[in-house]
PDB file of C-alpha atoms in Angstrom:
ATOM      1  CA  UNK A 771       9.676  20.884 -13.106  1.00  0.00           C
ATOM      2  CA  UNK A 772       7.654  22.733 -10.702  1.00  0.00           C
ATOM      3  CA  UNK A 773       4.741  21.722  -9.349  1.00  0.00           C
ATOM      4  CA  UNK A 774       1.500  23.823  -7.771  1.00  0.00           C
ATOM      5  CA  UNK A 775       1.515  21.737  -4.636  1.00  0.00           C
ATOM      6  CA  UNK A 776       3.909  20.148  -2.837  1.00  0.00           C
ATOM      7  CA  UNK A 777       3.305  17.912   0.402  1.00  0.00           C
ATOM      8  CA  UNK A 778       5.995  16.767   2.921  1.00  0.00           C
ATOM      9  CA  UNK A 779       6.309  15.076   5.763  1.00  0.00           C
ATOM     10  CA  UNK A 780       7.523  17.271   9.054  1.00  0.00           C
ATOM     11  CA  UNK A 781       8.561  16.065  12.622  1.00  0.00           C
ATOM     12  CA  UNK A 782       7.066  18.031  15.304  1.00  0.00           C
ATOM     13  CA  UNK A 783       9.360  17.806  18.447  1.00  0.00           C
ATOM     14  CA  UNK A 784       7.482  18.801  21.121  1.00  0.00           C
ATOM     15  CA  UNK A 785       9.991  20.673  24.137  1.00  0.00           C
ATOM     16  CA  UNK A 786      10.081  21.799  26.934  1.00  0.00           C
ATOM     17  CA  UNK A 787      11.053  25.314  24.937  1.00  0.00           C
ATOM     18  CA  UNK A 788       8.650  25.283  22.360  1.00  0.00           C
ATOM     19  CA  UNK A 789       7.626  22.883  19.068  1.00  0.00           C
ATOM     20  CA  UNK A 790      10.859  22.552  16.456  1.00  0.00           C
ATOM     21  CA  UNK A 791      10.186  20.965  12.836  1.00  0.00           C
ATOM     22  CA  UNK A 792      12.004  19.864  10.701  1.00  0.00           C
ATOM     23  CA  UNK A 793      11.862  18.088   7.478  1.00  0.00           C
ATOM     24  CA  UNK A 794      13.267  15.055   7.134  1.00  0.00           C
ATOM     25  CA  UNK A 795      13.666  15.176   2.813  1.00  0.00           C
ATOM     26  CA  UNK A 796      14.622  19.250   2.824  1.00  0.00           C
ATOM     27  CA  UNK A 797      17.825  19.193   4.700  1.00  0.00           C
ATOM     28  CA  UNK A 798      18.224  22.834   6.588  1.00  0.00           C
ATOM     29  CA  UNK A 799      14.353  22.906   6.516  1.00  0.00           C
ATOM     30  CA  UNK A 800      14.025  23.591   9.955  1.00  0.00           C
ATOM     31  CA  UNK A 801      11.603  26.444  12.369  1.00  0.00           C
ATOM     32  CA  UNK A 802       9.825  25.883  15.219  1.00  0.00           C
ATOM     33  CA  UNK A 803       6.682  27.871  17.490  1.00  0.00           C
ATOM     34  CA  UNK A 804       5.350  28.269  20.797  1.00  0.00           C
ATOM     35  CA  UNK A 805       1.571  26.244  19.698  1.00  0.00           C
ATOM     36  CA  UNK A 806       0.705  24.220  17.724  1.00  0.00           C
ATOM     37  CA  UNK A 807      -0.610  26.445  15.789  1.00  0.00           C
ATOM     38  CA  UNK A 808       1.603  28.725  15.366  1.00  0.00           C
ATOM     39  CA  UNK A 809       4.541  25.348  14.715  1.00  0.00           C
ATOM     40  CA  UNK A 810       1.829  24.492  11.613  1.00  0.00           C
ATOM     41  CA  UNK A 811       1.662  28.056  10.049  1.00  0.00           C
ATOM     42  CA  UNK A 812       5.662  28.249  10.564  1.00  0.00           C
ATOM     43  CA  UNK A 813       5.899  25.204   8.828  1.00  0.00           C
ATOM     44  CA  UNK A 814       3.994  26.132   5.879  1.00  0.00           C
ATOM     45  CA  UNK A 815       5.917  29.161   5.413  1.00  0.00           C
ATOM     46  CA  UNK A 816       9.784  27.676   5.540  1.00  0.00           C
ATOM     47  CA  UNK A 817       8.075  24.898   3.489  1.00  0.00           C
ATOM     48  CA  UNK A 818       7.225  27.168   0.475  1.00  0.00           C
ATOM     49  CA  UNK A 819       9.966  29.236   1.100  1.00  0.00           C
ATOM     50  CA  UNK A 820      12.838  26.261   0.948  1.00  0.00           C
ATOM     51  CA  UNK A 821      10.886  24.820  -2.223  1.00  0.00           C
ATOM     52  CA  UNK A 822      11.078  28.582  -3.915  1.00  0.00           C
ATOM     53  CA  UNK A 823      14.419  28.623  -3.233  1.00  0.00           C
ATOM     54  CA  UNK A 824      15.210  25.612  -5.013  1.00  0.00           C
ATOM     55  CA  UNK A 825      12.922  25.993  -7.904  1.00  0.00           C
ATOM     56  CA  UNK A 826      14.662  29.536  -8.065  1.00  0.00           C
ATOM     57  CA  UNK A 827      18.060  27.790  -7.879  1.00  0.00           C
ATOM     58  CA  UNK A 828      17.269  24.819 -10.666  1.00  0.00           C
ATOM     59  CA  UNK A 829      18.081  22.660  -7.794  1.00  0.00           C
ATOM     60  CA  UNK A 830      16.437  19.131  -7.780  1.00  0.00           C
ATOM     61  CA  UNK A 831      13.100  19.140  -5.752  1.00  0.00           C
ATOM     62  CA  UNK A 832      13.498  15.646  -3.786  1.00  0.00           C
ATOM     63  CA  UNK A 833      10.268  13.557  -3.356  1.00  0.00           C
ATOM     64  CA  UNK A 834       9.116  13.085  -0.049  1.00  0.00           C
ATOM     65  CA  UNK A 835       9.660  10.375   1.781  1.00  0.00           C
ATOM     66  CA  UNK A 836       7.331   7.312   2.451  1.00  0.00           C
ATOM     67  CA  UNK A 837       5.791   7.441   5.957  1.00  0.00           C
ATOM     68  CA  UNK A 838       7.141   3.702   7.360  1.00  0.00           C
ATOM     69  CA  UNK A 839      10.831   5.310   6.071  1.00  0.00           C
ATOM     70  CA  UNK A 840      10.380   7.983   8.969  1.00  0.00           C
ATOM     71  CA  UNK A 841      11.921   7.381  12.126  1.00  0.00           C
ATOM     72  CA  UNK A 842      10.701   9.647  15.170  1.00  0.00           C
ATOM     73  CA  UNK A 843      11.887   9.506  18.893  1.00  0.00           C
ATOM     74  CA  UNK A 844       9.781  10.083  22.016  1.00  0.00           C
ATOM     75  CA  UNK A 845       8.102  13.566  21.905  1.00  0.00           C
ATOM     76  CA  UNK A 846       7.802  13.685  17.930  1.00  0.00           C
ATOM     77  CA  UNK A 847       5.057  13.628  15.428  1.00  0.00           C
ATOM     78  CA  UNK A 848       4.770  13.555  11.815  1.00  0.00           C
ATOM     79  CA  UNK A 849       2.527  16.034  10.488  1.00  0.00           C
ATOM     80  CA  UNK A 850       2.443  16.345   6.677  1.00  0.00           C
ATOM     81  CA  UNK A 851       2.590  20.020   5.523  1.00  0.00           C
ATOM     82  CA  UNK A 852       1.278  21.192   2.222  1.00  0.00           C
ATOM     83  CA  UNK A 853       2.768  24.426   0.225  1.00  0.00           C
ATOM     84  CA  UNK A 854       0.197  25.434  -2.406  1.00  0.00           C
ATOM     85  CA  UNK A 855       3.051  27.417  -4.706  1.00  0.00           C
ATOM     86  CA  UNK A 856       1.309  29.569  -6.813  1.00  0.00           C
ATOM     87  CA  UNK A 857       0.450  32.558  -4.567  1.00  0.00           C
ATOM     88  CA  UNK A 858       3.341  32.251  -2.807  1.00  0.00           C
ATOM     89  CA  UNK A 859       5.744  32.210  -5.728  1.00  0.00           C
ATOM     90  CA  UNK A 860       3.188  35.743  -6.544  1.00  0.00           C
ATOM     91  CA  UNK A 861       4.087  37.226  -3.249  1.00  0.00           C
ATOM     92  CA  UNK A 862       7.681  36.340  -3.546  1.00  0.00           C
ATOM     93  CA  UNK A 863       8.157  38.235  -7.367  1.00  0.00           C
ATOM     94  CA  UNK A 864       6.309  41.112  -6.055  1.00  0.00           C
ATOM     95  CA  UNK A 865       8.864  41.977  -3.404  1.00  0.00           C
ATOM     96  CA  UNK A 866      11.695  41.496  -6.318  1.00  0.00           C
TER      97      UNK A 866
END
């Protein structure tokens, strides 16, 4: 069933090369920035992108994971991203 808004945790790896997230419930869910900023907004994008591409798929749509279940290392962050669906799945048909 798919849902208007989705919310997931991400880890934000701070490097030496930039900030890489990930999420932990999406496996291949991964991008990364240069700022923080920029990390966030890349992580809202590959977040509604992966989650199109599932509902698109009929692929189960995993529920996110409980923050205590999270383990991070030194350098990491969770930061939970939101994907509000409905213009996104808009943009995505246009370009179809």
């Amino acid at each position: 069933m798919k849902k208007d808004r989705y919310i997931y945790p991400a880890i934000f790896d701070d490097g030496s090369d930039g900030i890489s997230v990930e999420f932990p419930d999406l496996p291949g869910c991964f991008t990364c920035g240069d700022t923080e900023e920029e990390a966030l907004q890349m992580a809202k994008e590959a977040l509604a992108l992966h989650l199109y591409g599932l509902e698109q798929e009929n692929e189960a749509i995993p529920e996110p994971s409980e923050l205590p279940d999270i383990q991070t290392k030194n350098h990491q962050v969770i930061v939970f991203i939101e994907a509000w669906m409905p213009p996104f799945r808009y943009e995505m048909e246009k370009r179809r």
